[in-house]
């Protein structure tokens, strides 16, 4: 079946809902929900997947864009979670989405302020992380081993580091997503290609054993979706749709800097947080001319906002930690943007949200609705598999085995094939974000050459990306285009420059 998502397909499939009973209704289209829709559809189940807003509207677009190998969980003694993370990272990098996930280097600077015992402990952890890589079957050609660096080599990779007191560094590698929201979009489109009905702007008002009452947010019309099983994958909002689910959300904030602010970073940084043994501020260079700095871990009380806002205290904290490592501190005026996401942590009674386990949980309520919470972006696939397994049991469904361990997403291709596309002149940015579909994206400029131009001064985002998102990725308005299909909206100045083109492409699609 066609993988394209667009307004016309949404309208058609939404109109068909009252006339059928489906095997599984998935509520929430972040990474876990989109992953569950794909998992179920690939097993041969009929699936409807809905979200009140858009693909990747919630937590899944606010991550550090990393596909972790589980090193942090080793430090806390959670070998099971660490091993699971390494296995899932391997699947993403080599089979599921090699076009979206690549190896990224990170330097941990060792200074006179870093106790030698802490440096030795960190090095031991990196070696243990490399053992996890080996155990997961990831070859060193995909993820190189860690190594020690001299002070000079450390500064070559990160010239912004303060030279005074620098003893050297530790180099390690991890997986990095081109864009977390792009992963969710690819999951949703691959699910659609397997027959799932993927519907955004459809809000669940009530969930039960036989389905849900939902509302089309574009028209206000309410209708029933009949389903033999229901999965609630709404993340931090899960407790609003499922009784007895107690969450303790925490907010993670990132800064957005222009890459020129830190001058020529050739690797990311792990900057130790003073007074913490195994916590770091991450400096994450992006291929779009930006650098992210994060992240915080602040408990959130009260109502859950649709779009969390970073606090000035968190921004100040990140700048202060960063200043301790840099030759020239980053000032508040240098911050081009900031974003925050909420972690859907299951309340386990720990004092600090930073200490709550990131292990996911699958819960079955008295109304037989399956709820999946917790976890990390890296392990979305395993979370989805466990949730669908539970739904199959609860609903008495006849389903095949899970296939997503080795199921490529749309655009996935061997790295050699992707490199060949670049050699043939397909823009490198498009290949990194669209994989094997990059030539088709570029061809949208055949009749409109201006679409191969950047959408904002200094931005690498091309007009064809917005046009492709409207035609094939389910974008319904300018916000979908600027805030999720691309990340233009993270910097208000860039967003303003691209808004007119985004609105025009959406309008043209509606007319056409």
Short mmCIF file of C-alpha atoms in Angstrom, two decimals:
data_model
loop_
_atom_site.label_atom_id
_atom_site.label_comp_id
_atom_site.label_asym_id
_atom_site.label_seq_id
_atom_site.Cartn_x
_atom_site.Cartn_y
_atom_site.Cartn_z
CA UNK A 1 0.00 0.00 0.00
CA UNK A 2 1.05 3.61 -0.57
CA UNK A 3 3.02 5.13 2.32
CA UNK A 4 2.00 8.72 1.52
CA UNK A 5 0.07 10.62 4.19
CA UNK A 6 -1.82 13.76 3.19
CA UNK A 7 -5.05 15.66 3.80
CA UNK A 8 -6.99 13.75 1.15
CA UNK A 9 -6.07 10.34 2.59
CA UNK A 10 -6.90 11.53 6.08
CA UNK A 11 -10.37 12.70 5.03
CA UNK A 12 -11.10 9.45 3.21
CA UNK A 13 -9.96 7.13 5.99
CA UNK A 14 -11.65 9.17 8.70
CA UNK A 15 -14.96 8.94 6.83
CA UNK A 16 -14.62 5.14 6.71
CA UNK A 17 -14.16 4.67 10.47
CA UNK A 18 -17.82 4.30 11.55
CA UNK A 19 -18.33 1.47 9.05
CA UNK A 20 -15.79 -0.99 10.39
CA UNK A 21 -14.39 -2.70 13.48
CA UNK A 22 -10.60 -2.81 13.62
CA UNK A 23 -8.32 -5.10 15.57
CA UNK A 24 -6.34 -2.36 17.29
CA UNK A 25 -6.75 1.32 18.06
CA UNK A 26 -3.52 3.11 19.00
CA UNK A 27 -3.86 6.50 20.69
CA UNK A 28 -0.81 8.74 20.47
CA UNK A 29 1.55 9.16 17.53
CA UNK A 30 4.90 9.73 19.13
CA UNK A 31 7.66 7.18 18.57
CA UNK A 32 6.04 4.49 20.73
CA UNK A 33 2.54 4.94 19.33
CA UNK A 34 3.70 5.09 15.71
CA UNK A 35 5.95 2.12 16.46
CA UNK A 36 2.99 0.18 17.87
CA UNK A 37 0.89 0.97 14.81
CA UNK A 38 3.67 -0.36 12.58
CA UNK A 39 4.27 -3.43 14.74
CA UNK A 40 0.59 -4.38 14.72
CA UNK A 41 0.05 -3.67 11.03
CA UNK A 42 3.15 -5.69 10.12
CA UNK A 43 1.68 -8.64 12.08
CA UNK A 44 -1.39 -8.53 9.86
CA UNK A 45 -3.74 -6.70 12.22
CA UNK A 46 -6.09 -3.95 11.08
CA UNK A 47 -5.03 -0.73 12.81
CA UNK A 48 -6.25 2.79 13.40
CA UNK A 49 -3.73 5.19 14.99
CA UNK A 50 -4.79 8.66 16.09
CA UNK A 51 -3.30 11.75 17.69
CA UNK A 52 -5.03 14.87 18.98
CA UNK A 53 -2.39 17.03 17.34
CA UNK A 54 0.28 15.87 14.89
CA UNK A 55 2.96 13.25 14.40
CA UNK A 56 5.70 13.71 17.01
CA UNK A 57 3.81 16.56 18.66
CA UNK A 58 4.79 15.58 22.20
CA UNK A 59 7.93 14.28 23.89
CA UNK A 60 9.33 12.50 20.84
CA UNK A 61 10.39 15.74 19.15
CA UNK A 62 12.06 17.22 22.20
CA UNK A 63 14.83 14.66 22.74
CA UNK A 64 18.60 15.10 22.50
CA UNK A 65 18.38 13.30 19.11
CA UNK A 66 20.61 10.54 20.48
CA UNK A 67 20.24 6.78 20.13
CA UNK A 68 21.96 5.70 23.34
CA UNK A 69 23.82 2.47 23.90
CA UNK A 70 22.91 2.23 27.58
CA UNK A 71 26.04 3.59 29.26
CA UNK A 72 24.08 5.60 31.84
CA UNK A 73 22.12 2.51 32.86
CA UNK A 74 25.33 0.58 33.45
CA UNK A 75 26.39 3.26 35.92
CA UNK A 76 23.15 2.79 37.87
CA UNK A 77 23.41 -0.99 37.81
CA UNK A 78 20.53 -1.55 35.34
CA UNK A 79 22.29 -4.08 33.12
CA UNK A 80 19.00 -5.24 31.60
CA UNK A 81 18.08 -1.75 30.40
CA UNK A 82 21.65 -1.11 29.22
CA UNK A 83 21.71 -4.31 27.17
CA UNK A 84 18.27 -3.57 25.71
CA UNK A 85 19.39 -0.08 24.66
CA UNK A 86 22.50 -1.42 22.93
CA UNK A 87 20.48 -4.03 21.04
CA UNK A 88 17.88 -1.49 19.93
CA UNK A 89 20.60 0.98 18.87
CA UNK A 90 22.14 -1.72 16.69
CA UNK A 91 18.80 -2.47 15.02
CA UNK A 92 18.22 1.21 14.26
CA UNK A 93 21.71 1.85 12.91
CA UNK A 94 22.05 -1.23 10.73
CA UNK A 95 18.57 -2.37 9.69
CA UNK A 96 15.65 -0.16 10.64
CA UNK A 97 16.83 3.36 9.81
CA UNK A 98 20.50 3.57 8.71
CA UNK A 99 19.60 6.71 6.74
CA UNK A 100 18.46 8.49 9.92
CA UNK A 101 20.92 7.18 12.53
CA UNK A 102 24.68 7.59 12.28
CA UNK A 103 27.69 7.38 14.60
CA UNK A 104 28.59 10.59 16.44
CA UNK A 105 31.80 11.27 18.42
CA UNK A 106 31.80 12.75 21.93
CA UNK A 107 34.64 14.15 23.97
CA UNK A 108 34.69 14.24 27.75
CA UNK A 109 37.34 16.80 28.78
CA UNK A 110 39.60 15.86 31.68
CA UNK A 111 40.73 18.89 33.64
CA UNK A 112 42.49 19.60 36.91
CA UNK A 113 38.99 19.96 38.38
CA UNK A 114 38.21 16.35 37.41
CA UNK A 115 39.44 13.93 40.09
CA UNK A 116 41.62 11.25 38.54
CA UNK A 117 39.47 8.61 40.20
CA UNK A 118 36.41 9.98 38.41
CA UNK A 119 38.29 9.95 35.11
CA UNK A 120 39.31 6.34 35.70
CA UNK A 121 35.74 5.38 36.57
CA UNK A 122 34.42 7.08 33.42
CA UNK A 123 37.00 5.29 31.28
CA UNK A 124 35.96 1.96 32.79
CA UNK A 125 32.37 2.83 31.96
CA UNK A 126 33.27 3.59 28.34
CA UNK A 127 35.01 0.23 28.05
CA UNK A 128 31.92 -1.45 29.49
CA UNK A 129 29.80 0.45 26.96
CA UNK A 130 32.03 -0.88 24.20
CA UNK A 131 31.45 -4.38 25.55
CA UNK A 132 27.70 -3.72 25.23
CA UNK A 133 28.28 -2.69 21.61
CA UNK A 134 30.10 -5.94 20.96
CA UNK A 135 27.43 -7.97 22.72
CA UNK A 136 24.74 -6.35 20.58
CA UNK A 137 26.64 -7.34 17.44
CA UNK A 138 27.42 -3.80 16.30
CA UNK A 139 30.70 -3.84 14.34
CA UNK A 140 33.42 -1.29 15.02
CA UNK A 141 33.04 -0.07 11.45
CA UNK A 142 29.64 1.27 12.58
CA UNK A 143 30.60 2.43 16.09
CA UNK A 144 34.35 2.89 16.72
CA UNK A 145 35.84 2.04 20.13
CA UNK A 146 36.56 4.63 22.83
CA UNK A 147 40.06 6.00 23.24
CA UNK A 148 42.09 8.39 25.33
CA UNK A 149 43.08 11.77 23.90
CA UNK A 150 45.95 14.11 24.57
CA UNK A 151 45.15 17.70 25.57
CA UNK A 152 46.19 18.88 22.10
CA UNK A 153 43.96 16.37 20.32
CA UNK A 154 41.07 17.22 22.64
CA UNK A 155 41.36 20.87 21.67
CA UNK A 156 41.54 19.95 17.98
CA UNK A 157 38.14 18.29 18.25
CA UNK A 158 36.69 20.99 20.52
CA UNK A 159 38.63 24.28 20.15
CA UNK A 160 36.14 26.09 22.41
CA UNK A 161 37.36 24.18 25.47
CA UNK A 162 39.42 26.08 28.04
CA UNK A 163 43.10 25.22 27.60
CA UNK A 164 44.10 26.04 31.17
CA UNK A 165 44.03 22.89 33.29
CA UNK A 166 43.10 20.58 30.40
CA UNK A 167 44.86 17.24 30.93
CA UNK A 168 43.31 15.41 27.98
CA UNK A 169 40.01 13.82 27.08
CA UNK A 170 38.05 10.62 26.54
CA UNK A 171 36.57 9.98 23.11
CA UNK A 172 33.48 7.80 22.73
CA UNK A 173 30.85 7.17 20.07
CA UNK A 174 27.08 6.83 20.16
CA UNK A 175 24.17 6.88 17.74
CA UNK A 176 22.69 10.19 16.59
CA UNK A 177 19.41 10.80 14.81
CA UNK A 178 19.25 13.26 11.95
CA UNK A 179 15.98 14.33 13.59
CA UNK A 180 13.77 12.57 16.15
CA UNK A 181 10.57 13.87 14.53
CA UNK A 182 11.71 12.42 11.20
CA UNK A 183 11.98 9.00 12.84
CA UNK A 184 8.36 9.27 13.99
CA UNK A 185 7.25 10.39 10.52
CA UNK A 186 9.04 7.44 8.94
CA UNK A 187 7.41 5.04 11.43
CA UNK A 188 3.95 6.43 10.71
CA UNK A 189 4.42 6.26 6.93
CA UNK A 190 5.77 2.72 7.12
CA UNK A 191 2.75 1.75 9.22
CA UNK A 192 0.51 3.34 6.58
CA UNK A 193 2.32 1.33 3.90
CA UNK A 194 1.32 -1.82 5.84
CA UNK A 195 -2.33 -0.75 5.90
CA UNK A 196 -2.63 1.23 9.14
CA UNK A 197 -4.95 4.23 9.10
CA UNK A 198 -2.85 7.06 10.54
CA UNK A 199 -5.02 10.04 11.51
CA UNK A 200 -3.81 13.28 13.07
CA UNK A 201 -6.05 15.99 14.59
CA UNK A 202 -8.29 13.25 16.04
CA UNK A 203 -8.65 13.49 19.83
CA UNK A 204 -9.61 10.56 22.04
CA UNK A 205 -12.30 11.68 24.52
CA UNK A 206 -12.86 8.33 26.17
CA UNK A 207 -11.25 4.87 25.91
CA UNK A 208 -12.77 1.50 26.69
CA UNK A 209 -12.55 -2.19 25.89
CA UNK A 210 -14.56 -1.77 22.70
CA UNK A 211 -12.78 1.27 21.28
CA UNK A 212 -13.08 5.00 21.83
CA UNK A 213 -15.14 8.11 21.44
CA UNK A 214 -13.09 10.55 19.38
CA UNK A 215 -13.43 14.05 17.98
CA UNK A 216 -12.21 15.37 14.64
CA UNK A 217 -10.37 18.49 15.78
CA UNK A 218 -10.75 20.10 12.34
CA UNK A 219 -14.56 19.88 12.23
CA UNK A 220 -15.62 19.24 15.84
CA UNK A 221 -17.52 16.09 14.79
CA UNK A 222 -17.58 13.25 17.35
CA UNK A 223 -17.66 9.59 16.34
CA UNK A 224 -17.06 6.10 17.72
CA UNK A 225 -14.06 4.02 16.75
CA UNK A 226 -14.80 0.34 17.32
CA UNK A 227 -11.75 -1.78 18.13
CA UNK A 228 -11.09 -5.19 19.64
CA UNK A 229 -8.11 -3.83 21.60
CA UNK A 230 -6.80 -0.38 22.54
CA UNK A 231 -3.26 0.84 23.24
CA UNK A 232 -2.84 4.13 25.09
CA UNK A 233 0.56 5.53 24.03
CA UNK A 234 -0.04 9.16 24.90
CA UNK A 235 3.08 9.55 27.07
CA UNK A 236 2.80 12.24 29.75
CA UNK A 237 -0.93 12.55 28.99
CA UNK A 238 -1.58 8.81 29.55
CA UNK A 239 -3.07 9.29 33.01
CA UNK A 240 -5.86 11.42 31.57
CA UNK A 241 -7.13 8.46 29.56
CA UNK A 242 -6.34 5.55 31.89
CA UNK A 243 -7.35 5.09 35.53
CA UNK A 244 -4.67 4.24 38.06
CA UNK A 245 -1.67 5.39 35.99
CA UNK A 246 0.53 7.55 38.22
CA UNK A 247 3.23 9.51 36.44
CA UNK A 248 5.91 11.89 37.66
CA UNK A 249 6.81 13.91 34.59
CA UNK A 250 10.14 15.68 34.48
CA UNK A 251 11.16 18.48 32.15
CA UNK A 252 14.30 18.30 30.06
CA UNK A 253 15.41 21.60 28.53
CA UNK A 254 17.86 22.22 25.68
CA UNK A 255 19.40 25.43 24.42
CA UNK A 256 19.73 26.10 20.69
CA UNK A 257 22.91 27.91 19.65
CA UNK A 258 24.18 28.90 16.23
CA UNK A 259 27.11 26.56 15.53
CA UNK A 260 29.39 29.55 15.04
CA UNK A 261 28.93 30.41 18.73
CA UNK A 262 31.12 27.46 19.74
CA UNK A 263 33.40 27.74 16.73
CA UNK A 264 34.28 24.60 14.82
CA UNK A 265 33.22 21.75 17.07
CA UNK A 266 34.20 18.47 15.42
CA UNK A 267 32.67 16.35 18.17
CA UNK A 268 30.01 16.61 20.81
CA UNK A 269 30.91 17.20 24.44
CA UNK A 270 30.10 15.55 27.73
CA UNK A 271 30.57 18.31 30.31
CA UNK A 272 30.50 16.97 33.90
CA UNK A 273 27.94 18.63 36.19
CA UNK A 274 29.71 19.79 39.36
CA UNK A 275 28.75 17.70 42.37
CA UNK A 276 27.24 14.88 40.29
CA UNK A 277 29.10 11.63 39.66
CA UNK A 278 27.41 10.40 36.48
CA UNK A 279 25.51 13.37 35.09
CA UNK A 280 26.66 15.55 32.24
CA UNK A 281 25.54 18.46 30.13
CA UNK A 282 25.65 17.43 26.48
CA UNK A 283 26.85 19.70 23.71
CA UNK A 284 25.38 18.33 20.49
CA UNK A 285 26.48 19.76 17.11
CA UNK A 286 23.78 19.33 14.48
CA UNK A 287 24.17 19.10 10.69
CA UNK A 288 21.86 22.10 10.22
CA UNK A 289 24.20 24.79 11.54
CA UNK A 290 22.89 24.63 15.09
CA UNK A 291 24.17 23.17 18.34
CA UNK A 292 21.96 21.87 21.15
CA UNK A 293 23.03 22.09 24.78
CA UNK A 294 21.14 20.04 27.34
CA UNK A 295 19.59 18.78 29.34
CA UNK A 296 17.92 19.39 32.64
CA UNK A 297 15.80 17.10 34.81
CA UNK A 298 13.20 19.14 36.67
CA UNK A 299 10.02 17.70 38.25
CA UNK A 300 6.76 19.03 36.82
CA UNK A 301 3.66 19.48 38.95
CA UNK A 302 0.14 20.44 37.92
CA UNK A 303 -1.55 20.31 34.51
CA UNK A 304 0.48 19.00 31.58
CA UNK A 305 0.95 21.68 28.90
CA UNK A 306 0.71 20.84 25.21
CA UNK A 307 4.07 22.54 24.59
CA UNK A 308 6.36 22.80 27.63
CA UNK A 309 8.33 26.01 28.10
CA UNK A 310 11.94 26.13 29.32
CA UNK A 311 12.43 28.15 32.48
CA UNK A 312 15.02 30.90 32.79
CA UNK A 313 16.48 29.01 35.74
CA UNK A 314 17.13 25.97 33.54
CA UNK A 315 18.64 28.11 30.80
CA UNK A 316 20.91 29.73 33.38
CA UNK A 317 21.92 26.35 34.80
CA UNK A 318 22.98 25.03 31.39
CA UNK A 319 24.92 28.21 30.61
CA UNK A 320 26.68 28.03 33.99
CA UNK A 321 27.80 24.41 33.51
CA UNK A 322 28.93 25.19 29.98
CA UNK A 323 30.88 28.23 31.16
CA UNK A 324 32.94 26.02 33.46
CA UNK A 325 34.40 24.20 30.46
CA UNK A 326 34.80 26.89 27.80
CA UNK A 327 37.48 29.46 27.07
CA UNK A 328 34.81 32.06 26.31
CA UNK A 329 31.47 31.66 28.13
CA UNK A 330 28.22 31.59 26.16
CA UNK A 331 26.01 34.50 27.17
CA UNK A 332 22.23 34.61 27.40
CA UNK A 333 22.11 36.82 24.28
CA UNK A 334 23.88 34.04 22.33
CA UNK A 335 20.97 31.64 22.86
CA UNK A 336 19.08 31.55 19.55
CA UNK A 337 16.28 29.38 20.92
CA UNK A 338 15.36 26.79 23.53
CA UNK A 339 13.02 23.82 23.82
CA UNK A 340 11.76 21.53 26.54
CA UNK A 341 10.17 18.10 26.64
CA UNK A 342 8.46 16.09 29.38
CA UNK A 343 9.57 12.58 30.28
CA UNK A 344 6.64 10.22 31.01
CA UNK A 345 8.20 8.64 34.10
CA UNK A 346 6.22 6.08 36.08
CA UNK A 347 6.06 7.10 39.74
CA UNK A 348 8.15 4.55 41.65
CA UNK A 349 8.54 6.47 44.90
CA UNK A 350 12.08 7.76 44.32
CA UNK A 351 12.87 11.21 45.67
CA UNK A 352 14.33 12.79 42.51
CA UNK A 353 12.96 12.38 39.01
CA UNK A 354 16.58 12.01 37.89
CA UNK A 355 16.70 8.76 39.91
CA UNK A 356 13.50 7.21 38.54
CA UNK A 357 14.08 4.19 36.31
CA UNK A 358 13.78 4.78 32.56
CA UNK A 359 12.55 1.22 32.14
CA UNK A 360 9.19 1.18 30.38
CA UNK A 361 6.03 -0.35 31.78
CA UNK A 362 3.00 -1.90 30.08
CA UNK A 363 -0.14 -1.69 32.22
CA UNK A 364 -3.58 -3.23 31.62
CA UNK A 365 -6.44 -1.34 33.20
CA UNK A 366 -9.75 -2.66 34.52
CA UNK A 367 -11.33 -1.55 31.24
CA UNK A 368 -8.75 -3.71 29.38
CA UNK A 369 -7.04 -0.69 27.81
CA UNK A 370 -3.29 -1.29 27.46
CA UNK A 371 -1.14 1.68 28.52
CA UNK A 372 2.58 1.95 27.80
CA UNK A 373 4.68 4.57 29.64
CA UNK A 374 8.27 5.29 30.60
CA UNK A 375 11.18 4.20 28.45
CA UNK A 376 13.48 6.11 26.14
CA UNK A 377 13.39 7.08 22.49
CA UNK A 378 16.09 4.48 21.78
CA UNK A 379 13.86 1.65 23.01
CA UNK A 380 10.62 2.78 21.33
CA UNK A 381 10.53 -0.41 19.20
CA UNK A 382 10.71 -2.75 22.18
CA UNK A 383 8.10 -0.67 24.02
CA UNK A 384 5.81 -0.94 21.00
CA UNK A 385 6.38 -4.70 20.73
CA UNK A 386 5.53 -5.26 24.39
CA UNK A 387 2.41 -3.09 24.12
CA UNK A 388 1.16 -4.93 21.04
CA UNK A 389 1.89 -8.31 22.66
CA UNK A 390 -0.30 -7.24 25.58
CA UNK A 391 -3.05 -5.97 23.29
CA UNK A 392 -3.05 -9.26 21.36
CA UNK A 393 -3.54 -11.16 24.63
CA UNK A 394 -6.19 -8.83 26.02
CA UNK A 395 -8.15 -8.67 22.78
CA UNK A 396 -7.78 -12.34 21.89
CA UNK A 397 -6.41 -11.31 18.51
CA UNK A 398 -4.96 -13.62 15.90
CA UNK A 399 -1.63 -12.08 14.98
CA UNK A 400 1.68 -13.11 13.54
CA UNK A 401 5.01 -12.65 15.34
CA UNK A 402 6.69 -9.28 15.74
CA UNK A 403 8.58 -8.31 12.56
CA UNK A 404 9.97 -4.89 13.44
CA UNK A 405 13.42 -6.02 14.61
CA UNK A 406 14.57 -6.10 11.01
CA UNK A 407 11.86 -4.16 9.17
CA UNK A 408 13.34 -1.15 7.32
CA UNK A 409 11.46 2.14 7.45
CA UNK A 410 10.61 4.12 4.34
CA UNK A 411 13.82 5.55 2.89
CA UNK A 412 16.09 3.02 4.58
CA UNK A 413 18.95 1.69 2.44
CA UNK A 414 22.49 0.37 2.90
CA UNK A 415 25.01 3.12 3.55
CA UNK A 416 26.83 2.30 0.29
CA UNK A 417 23.67 3.01 -1.70
CA UNK A 418 23.11 6.27 0.15
CA UNK A 419 26.70 7.34 -0.53
CA UNK A 420 26.17 6.58 -4.22
CA UNK A 421 23.19 8.95 -4.29
CA UNK A 422 25.39 11.76 -3.01
CA UNK A 423 28.01 10.91 -5.63
CA UNK A 424 25.30 11.26 -8.30
CA UNK A 425 24.58 14.81 -7.17
CA UNK A 426 21.57 14.35 -4.90
CA UNK A 427 21.90 17.00 -2.14
CA UNK A 428 23.66 15.52 0.86
CA UNK A 429 21.12 17.00 3.26
CA UNK A 430 18.24 15.26 1.48
CA UNK A 431 20.03 11.90 1.53
CA UNK A 432 20.69 12.24 5.29
CA UNK A 433 17.05 12.97 6.01
CA UNK A 434 15.12 11.04 3.35
CA UNK A 435 17.47 8.22 2.44
CA UNK A 436 16.48 6.36 -0.71
CA UNK A 437 13.57 8.77 -1.22
CA UNK A 438 15.93 11.75 -1.59
CA UNK A 439 15.89 11.73 -5.42
CA UNK A 440 12.08 11.87 -5.41
CA UNK A 441 12.18 14.78 -2.97
CA UNK A 442 14.66 16.62 -5.21
CA UNK A 443 12.50 16.04 -8.29
CA UNK A 444 9.78 18.23 -6.80
CA UNK A 445 11.99 21.12 -7.96
CA UNK A 446 11.97 20.02 -11.61
CA UNK A 447 9.14 22.44 -12.41
CA UNK A 448 9.92 24.86 -9.56
CA UNK A 449 13.70 25.33 -9.28
CA UNK A 450 13.22 27.84 -6.48
CA UNK A 451 12.26 24.95 -4.20
CA UNK A 452 15.92 23.88 -4.11
CA UNK A 453 16.73 27.15 -2.37
CA UNK A 454 16.98 27.49 1.44
CA UNK A 455 13.73 28.54 3.09
CA UNK A 456 15.49 31.04 5.38
CA UNK A 457 18.82 32.89 5.20
CA UNK A 458 21.62 30.69 6.51
CA UNK A 459 19.34 27.66 6.88
CA UNK A 460 20.04 24.36 5.08
CA UNK A 461 16.32 23.49 4.92
CA UNK A 462 15.16 23.43 1.28
CA UNK A 463 11.77 24.31 -0.12
CA UNK A 464 11.33 20.79 -1.53
CA UNK A 465 11.29 19.47 2.03
CA UNK A 466 8.19 21.51 2.84
CA UNK A 467 6.51 20.51 -0.42
CA UNK A 468 7.27 16.82 0.20
CA UNK A 469 5.89 17.02 3.74
CA UNK A 470 2.56 18.38 2.48
CA UNK A 471 2.23 15.75 -0.25
CA UNK A 472 3.59 12.66 1.50
CA UNK A 473 4.13 13.21 5.24
CA UNK A 474 0.72 14.29 6.49
CA UNK A 475 1.54 17.95 7.19
CA UNK A 476 -1.74 19.86 7.39
CA UNK A 477 -0.58 23.39 8.24
CA UNK A 478 2.47 25.63 8.49
CA UNK A 479 3.11 24.62 12.11
CA UNK A 480 3.42 20.97 11.07
CA UNK A 481 5.96 21.99 8.44
CA UNK A 482 8.10 24.33 10.52
CA UNK A 483 7.91 22.71 13.94
CA UNK A 484 7.90 18.97 13.22
CA UNK A 485 8.66 17.96 9.59
CA UNK A 486 11.57 20.38 9.79
CA UNK A 487 12.94 22.12 12.87
CA UNK A 488 12.97 25.64 11.50
CA UNK A 489 10.68 26.75 14.32
CA UNK A 490 13.30 26.16 17.04
CA UNK A 491 14.80 29.55 16.14
CA UNK A 492 12.08 32.26 16.00
CA UNK A 493 14.05 34.34 13.47
CA UNK A 494 14.28 31.42 11.03
CA UNK A 495 10.65 30.54 11.59
CA UNK A 496 9.48 34.01 10.64
CA UNK A 497 11.57 33.93 7.45
CA UNK A 498 10.11 30.58 6.29
CA UNK A 499 6.48 31.10 7.33
CA UNK A 500 5.19 32.66 4.09
CA UNK A 501 6.49 29.80 1.92
CA UNK A 502 5.09 27.20 4.31
CA UNK A 503 1.64 28.80 4.27
CA UNK A 504 1.71 29.11 0.49
CA UNK A 505 2.56 25.42 -0.02
CA UNK A 506 -0.25 24.32 2.32
CA UNK A 507 -2.71 26.60 0.51
CA UNK A 508 -1.63 25.30 -2.91
CA UNK A 509 -2.14 21.74 -1.72
CA UNK A 510 -5.67 22.52 -0.56
CA UNK A 511 -6.52 24.10 -3.91
CA UNK A 512 -4.89 21.30 -5.89
#
